[in-house]
mmCIF file of C-alpha atoms in Angstrom:
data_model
loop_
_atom_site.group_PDB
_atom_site.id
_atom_site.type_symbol
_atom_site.label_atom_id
_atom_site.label_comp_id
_atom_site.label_asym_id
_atom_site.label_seq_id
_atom_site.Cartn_x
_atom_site.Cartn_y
_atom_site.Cartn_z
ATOM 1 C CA UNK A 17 0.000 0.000 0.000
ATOM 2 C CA UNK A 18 1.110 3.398 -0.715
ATOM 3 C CA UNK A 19 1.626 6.349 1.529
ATOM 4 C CA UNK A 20 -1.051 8.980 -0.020
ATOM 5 C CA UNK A 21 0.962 11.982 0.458
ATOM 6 C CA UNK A 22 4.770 10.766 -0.514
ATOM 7 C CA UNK A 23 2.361 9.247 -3.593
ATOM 8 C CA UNK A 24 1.009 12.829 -4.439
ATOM 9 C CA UNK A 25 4.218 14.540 -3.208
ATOM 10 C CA UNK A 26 6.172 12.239 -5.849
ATOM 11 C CA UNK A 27 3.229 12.573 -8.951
ATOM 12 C CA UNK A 28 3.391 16.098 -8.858
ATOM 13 C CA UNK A 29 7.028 16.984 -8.444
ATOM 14 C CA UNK A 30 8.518 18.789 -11.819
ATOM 15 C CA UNK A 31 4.823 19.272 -12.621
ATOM 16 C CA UNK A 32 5.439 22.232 -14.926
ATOM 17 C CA UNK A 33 1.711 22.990 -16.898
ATOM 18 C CA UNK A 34 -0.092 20.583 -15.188
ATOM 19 C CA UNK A 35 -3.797 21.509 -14.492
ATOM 20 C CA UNK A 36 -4.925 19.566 -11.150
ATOM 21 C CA UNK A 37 -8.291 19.425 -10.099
ATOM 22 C CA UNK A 38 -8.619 17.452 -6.223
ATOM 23 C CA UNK A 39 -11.271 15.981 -4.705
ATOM 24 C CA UNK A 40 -13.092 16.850 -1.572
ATOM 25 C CA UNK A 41 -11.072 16.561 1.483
ATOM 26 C CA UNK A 42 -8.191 14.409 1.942
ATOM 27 C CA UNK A 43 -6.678 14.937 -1.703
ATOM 28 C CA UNK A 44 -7.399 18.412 -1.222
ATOM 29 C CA UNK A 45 -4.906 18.419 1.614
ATOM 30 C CA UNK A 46 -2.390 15.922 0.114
ATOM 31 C CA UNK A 47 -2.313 18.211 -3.182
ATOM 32 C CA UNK A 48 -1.759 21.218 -1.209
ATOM 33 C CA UNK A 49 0.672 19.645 1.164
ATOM 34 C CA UNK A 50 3.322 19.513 -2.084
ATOM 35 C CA UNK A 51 2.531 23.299 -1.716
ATOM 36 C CA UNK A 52 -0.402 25.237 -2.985
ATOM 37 C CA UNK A 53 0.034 25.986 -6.425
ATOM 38 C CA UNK A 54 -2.614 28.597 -8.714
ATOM 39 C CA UNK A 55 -2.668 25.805 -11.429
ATOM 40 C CA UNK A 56 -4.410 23.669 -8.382
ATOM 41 C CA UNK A 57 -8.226 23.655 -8.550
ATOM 42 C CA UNK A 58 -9.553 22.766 -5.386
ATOM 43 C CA UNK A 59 -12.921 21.201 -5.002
ATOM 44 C CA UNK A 60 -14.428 22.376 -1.337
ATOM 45 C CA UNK A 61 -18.270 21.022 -2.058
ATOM 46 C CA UNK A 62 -20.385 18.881 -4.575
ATOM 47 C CA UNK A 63 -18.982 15.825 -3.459
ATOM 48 C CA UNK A 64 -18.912 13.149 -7.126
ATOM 49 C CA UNK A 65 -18.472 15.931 -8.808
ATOM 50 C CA UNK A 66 -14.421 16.165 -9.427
ATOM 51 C CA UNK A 67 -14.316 13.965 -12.564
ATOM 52 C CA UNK A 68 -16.682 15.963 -14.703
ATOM 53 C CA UNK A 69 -14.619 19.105 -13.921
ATOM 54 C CA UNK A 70 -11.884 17.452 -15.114
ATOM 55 C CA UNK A 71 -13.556 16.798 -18.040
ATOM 56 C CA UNK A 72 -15.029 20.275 -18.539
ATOM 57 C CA UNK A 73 -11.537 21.101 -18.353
ATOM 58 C CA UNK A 74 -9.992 18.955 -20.798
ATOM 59 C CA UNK A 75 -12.696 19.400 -23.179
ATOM 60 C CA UNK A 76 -12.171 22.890 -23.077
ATOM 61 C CA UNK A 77 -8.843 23.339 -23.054
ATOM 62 C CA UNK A 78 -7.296 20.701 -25.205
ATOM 63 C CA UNK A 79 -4.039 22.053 -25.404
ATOM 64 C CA UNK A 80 -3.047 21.330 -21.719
ATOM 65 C CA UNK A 81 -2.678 18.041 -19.476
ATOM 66 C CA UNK A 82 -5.265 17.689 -16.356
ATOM 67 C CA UNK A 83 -4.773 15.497 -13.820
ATOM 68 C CA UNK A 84 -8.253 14.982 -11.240
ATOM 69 C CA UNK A 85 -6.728 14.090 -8.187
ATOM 70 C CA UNK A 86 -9.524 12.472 -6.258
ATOM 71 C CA UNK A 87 -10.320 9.824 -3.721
ATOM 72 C CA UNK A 88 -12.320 6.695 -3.803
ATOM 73 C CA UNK A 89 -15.461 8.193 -1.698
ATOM 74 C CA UNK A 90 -15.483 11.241 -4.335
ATOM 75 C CA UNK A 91 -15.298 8.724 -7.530
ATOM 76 C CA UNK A 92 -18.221 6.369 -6.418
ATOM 77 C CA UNK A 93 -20.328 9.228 -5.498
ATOM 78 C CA UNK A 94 -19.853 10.297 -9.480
ATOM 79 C CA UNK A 95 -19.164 6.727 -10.765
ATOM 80 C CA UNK A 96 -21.727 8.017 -13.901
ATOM 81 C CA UNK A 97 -18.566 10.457 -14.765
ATOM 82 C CA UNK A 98 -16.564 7.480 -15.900
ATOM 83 C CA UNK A 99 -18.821 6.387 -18.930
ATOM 84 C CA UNK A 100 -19.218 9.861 -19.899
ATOM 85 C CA UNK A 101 -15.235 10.288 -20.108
ATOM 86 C CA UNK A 102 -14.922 7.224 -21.922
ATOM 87 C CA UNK A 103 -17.519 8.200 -24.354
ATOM 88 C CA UNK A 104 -15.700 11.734 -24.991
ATOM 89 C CA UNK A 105 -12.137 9.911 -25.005
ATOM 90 C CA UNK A 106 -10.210 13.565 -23.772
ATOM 91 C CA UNK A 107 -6.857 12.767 -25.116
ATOM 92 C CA UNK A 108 -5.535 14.973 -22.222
ATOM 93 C CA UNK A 109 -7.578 14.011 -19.443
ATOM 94 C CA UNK A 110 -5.918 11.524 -16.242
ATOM 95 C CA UNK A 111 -8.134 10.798 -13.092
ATOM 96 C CA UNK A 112 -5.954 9.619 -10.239
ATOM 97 C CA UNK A 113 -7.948 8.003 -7.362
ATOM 98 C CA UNK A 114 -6.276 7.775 -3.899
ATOM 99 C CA UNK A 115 -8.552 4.463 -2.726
ATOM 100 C CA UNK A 116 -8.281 3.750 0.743
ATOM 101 C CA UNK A 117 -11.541 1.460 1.214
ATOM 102 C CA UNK A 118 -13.004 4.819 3.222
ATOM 103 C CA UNK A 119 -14.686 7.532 3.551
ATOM 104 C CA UNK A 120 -11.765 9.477 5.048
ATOM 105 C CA UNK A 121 -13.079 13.288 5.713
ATOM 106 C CA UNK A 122 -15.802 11.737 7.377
ATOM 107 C CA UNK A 123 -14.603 9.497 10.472
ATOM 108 C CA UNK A 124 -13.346 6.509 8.362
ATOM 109 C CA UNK A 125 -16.327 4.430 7.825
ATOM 110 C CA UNK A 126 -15.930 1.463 4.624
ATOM 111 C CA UNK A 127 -16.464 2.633 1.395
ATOM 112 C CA UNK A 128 -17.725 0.391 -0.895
ATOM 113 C CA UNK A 129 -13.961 -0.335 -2.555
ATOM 114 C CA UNK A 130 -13.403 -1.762 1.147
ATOM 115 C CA UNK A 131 -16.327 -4.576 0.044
ATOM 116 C CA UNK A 132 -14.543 -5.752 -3.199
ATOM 117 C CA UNK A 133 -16.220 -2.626 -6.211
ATOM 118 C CA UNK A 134 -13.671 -2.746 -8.707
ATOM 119 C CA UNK A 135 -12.876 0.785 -9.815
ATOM 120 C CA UNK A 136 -10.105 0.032 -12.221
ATOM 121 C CA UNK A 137 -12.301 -2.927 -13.723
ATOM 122 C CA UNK A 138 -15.026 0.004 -13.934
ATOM 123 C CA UNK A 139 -12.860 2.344 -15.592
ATOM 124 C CA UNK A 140 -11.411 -0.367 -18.294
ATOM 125 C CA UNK A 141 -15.049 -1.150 -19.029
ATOM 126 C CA UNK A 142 -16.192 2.486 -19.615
ATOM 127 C CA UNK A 143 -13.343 2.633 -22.522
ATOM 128 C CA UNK A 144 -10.515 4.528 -20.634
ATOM 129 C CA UNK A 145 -7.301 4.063 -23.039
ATOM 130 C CA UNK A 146 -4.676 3.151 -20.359
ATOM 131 C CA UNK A 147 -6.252 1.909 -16.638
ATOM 132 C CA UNK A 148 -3.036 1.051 -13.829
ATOM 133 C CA UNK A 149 -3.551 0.176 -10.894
ATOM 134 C CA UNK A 150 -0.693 0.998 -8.645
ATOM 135 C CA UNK A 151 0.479 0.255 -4.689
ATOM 136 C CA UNK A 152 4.284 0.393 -4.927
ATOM 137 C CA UNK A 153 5.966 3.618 -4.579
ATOM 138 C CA UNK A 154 8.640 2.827 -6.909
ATOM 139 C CA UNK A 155 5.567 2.927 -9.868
ATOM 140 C CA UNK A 156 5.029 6.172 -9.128
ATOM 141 C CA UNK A 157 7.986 7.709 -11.758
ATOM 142 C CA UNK A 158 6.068 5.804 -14.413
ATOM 143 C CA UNK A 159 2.759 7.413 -13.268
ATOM 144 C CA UNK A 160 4.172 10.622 -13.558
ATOM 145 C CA UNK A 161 5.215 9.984 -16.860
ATOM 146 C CA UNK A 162 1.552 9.015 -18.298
ATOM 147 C CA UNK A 163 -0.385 12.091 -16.136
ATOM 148 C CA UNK A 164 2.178 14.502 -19.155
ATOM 149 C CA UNK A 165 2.457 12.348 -22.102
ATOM 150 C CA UNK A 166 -0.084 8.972 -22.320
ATOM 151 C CA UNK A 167 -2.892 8.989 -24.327
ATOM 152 C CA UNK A 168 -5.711 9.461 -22.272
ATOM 153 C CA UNK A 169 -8.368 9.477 -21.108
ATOM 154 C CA UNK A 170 -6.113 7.716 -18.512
ATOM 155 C CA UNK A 171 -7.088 5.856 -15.236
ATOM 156 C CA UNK A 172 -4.893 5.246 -12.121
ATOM 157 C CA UNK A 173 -6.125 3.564 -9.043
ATOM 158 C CA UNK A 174 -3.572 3.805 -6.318
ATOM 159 C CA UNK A 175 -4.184 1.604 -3.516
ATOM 160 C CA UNK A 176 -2.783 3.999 -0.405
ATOM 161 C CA UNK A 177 -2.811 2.756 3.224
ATOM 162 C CA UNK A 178 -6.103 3.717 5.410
ATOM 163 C CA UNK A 179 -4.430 6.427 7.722
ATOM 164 C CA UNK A 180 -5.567 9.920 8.153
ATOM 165 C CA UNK A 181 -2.593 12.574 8.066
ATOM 166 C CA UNK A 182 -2.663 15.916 9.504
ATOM 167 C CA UNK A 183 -5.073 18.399 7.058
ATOM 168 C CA UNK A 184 -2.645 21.016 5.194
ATOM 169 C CA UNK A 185 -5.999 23.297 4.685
ATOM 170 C CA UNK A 186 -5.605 25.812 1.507
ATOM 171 C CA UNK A 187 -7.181 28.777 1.039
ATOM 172 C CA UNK A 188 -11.390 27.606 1.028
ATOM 173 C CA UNK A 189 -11.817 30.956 -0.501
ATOM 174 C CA UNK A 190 -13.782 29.863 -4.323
ATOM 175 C CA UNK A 191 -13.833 32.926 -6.271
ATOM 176 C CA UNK A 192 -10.078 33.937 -4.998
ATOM 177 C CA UNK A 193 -9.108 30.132 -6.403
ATOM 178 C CA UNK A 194 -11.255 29.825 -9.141
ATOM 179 C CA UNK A 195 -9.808 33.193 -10.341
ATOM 180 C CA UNK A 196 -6.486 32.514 -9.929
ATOM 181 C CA UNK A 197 -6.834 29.094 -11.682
ATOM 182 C CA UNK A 198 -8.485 30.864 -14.245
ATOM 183 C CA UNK A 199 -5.438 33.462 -14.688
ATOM 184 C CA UNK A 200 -2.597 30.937 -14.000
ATOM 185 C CA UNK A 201 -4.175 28.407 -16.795
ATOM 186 C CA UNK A 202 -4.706 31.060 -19.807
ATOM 187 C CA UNK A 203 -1.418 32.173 -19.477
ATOM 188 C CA UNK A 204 0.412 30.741 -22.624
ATOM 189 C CA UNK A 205 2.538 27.593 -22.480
#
């Protein structure tokens, strides 16, 4: 099993242009604890809906990489999002999910990944091009390699260990993040 935050920490390092869109909660604070970053878009609410930003995002803005950065809880609340990404087929478009068989920003209670649901499986069946699923660290430099150049849409399940690390809290301030995002990511490449 992974540790979540030496897992982000090691994704994200050299990230250069990389658009990231997190999840709810705990990948919020694992994102942010590699330092906040304007090319970060945090989600603070609306809870399943990370993917389809990520989407929105890649549609929109085909010339740049996005990386969701999600959790498990997040994913299965929006588990729709997955056939609609691999009906669009964003070239550009990775959705890493931090799955730790819980529902960590709410007192650690079993998800439904804890009773056997087969994300990956789900994501290879809803026609994502490339679908890993990862738990070693030492995978993590090929990771990194597919969330800037693979052919997406692209699907990484990283098994990370059930633990709940301090919060590193970023600024919950929406219009002062989406409008930096929104500055940081015209800004030409």
């Amino acid at each position: 099993m992974l540790d979540r935050r030496e897992f982000v920490a090691r994704l994200l390092v050299d990230r250069g242009e990389l658009l990231v869109v997190t999840g709810l909660g705990t990948p919020t604070f694992d994102v942010n604890a590699c330092g906040d970053h304007p090319l970060n878009f945090y989600i603070w609410s609306g809870m399943g809906c990370t993917a389809m930003v990520g989407l929105g995002l890649a549609l929109a803005r085909p010339d740049r990489r996005i990386a969701v950065i999600t959790g498990d809880g997040d994913l299965l609340m929006g588990m729709g999002s997955l056939a609609t990404i691999g009906v669009k087929q964003p070239g550009n478009l990775s959705v890493v999910v931090l799955d730790n068989g819980h529902y960590g920003a709410t007192g650690m209670q079993a998800s439904a990944t804890a009773a056997g649901i087969d994300l990956a499986g789900t994501a290879a069946s809803c026609r994502f091009r490339q679908v890993r699923s990862v738990s070693q660290i030492d995978e993590t430099a090929d990771v990194r390699k597919m969330l800037h150049s693979g052919q997406g849409p692209i699907f990484i399940h990283a098994k990370i260990k059930a633990d709940d690390p301090p919060r590193v809290i970023p600024s919950r301030d929406g219009q002062a993040i989406k409008q930096r995002f929104i500055e940081a990511s015209a800004k030409q490449l």
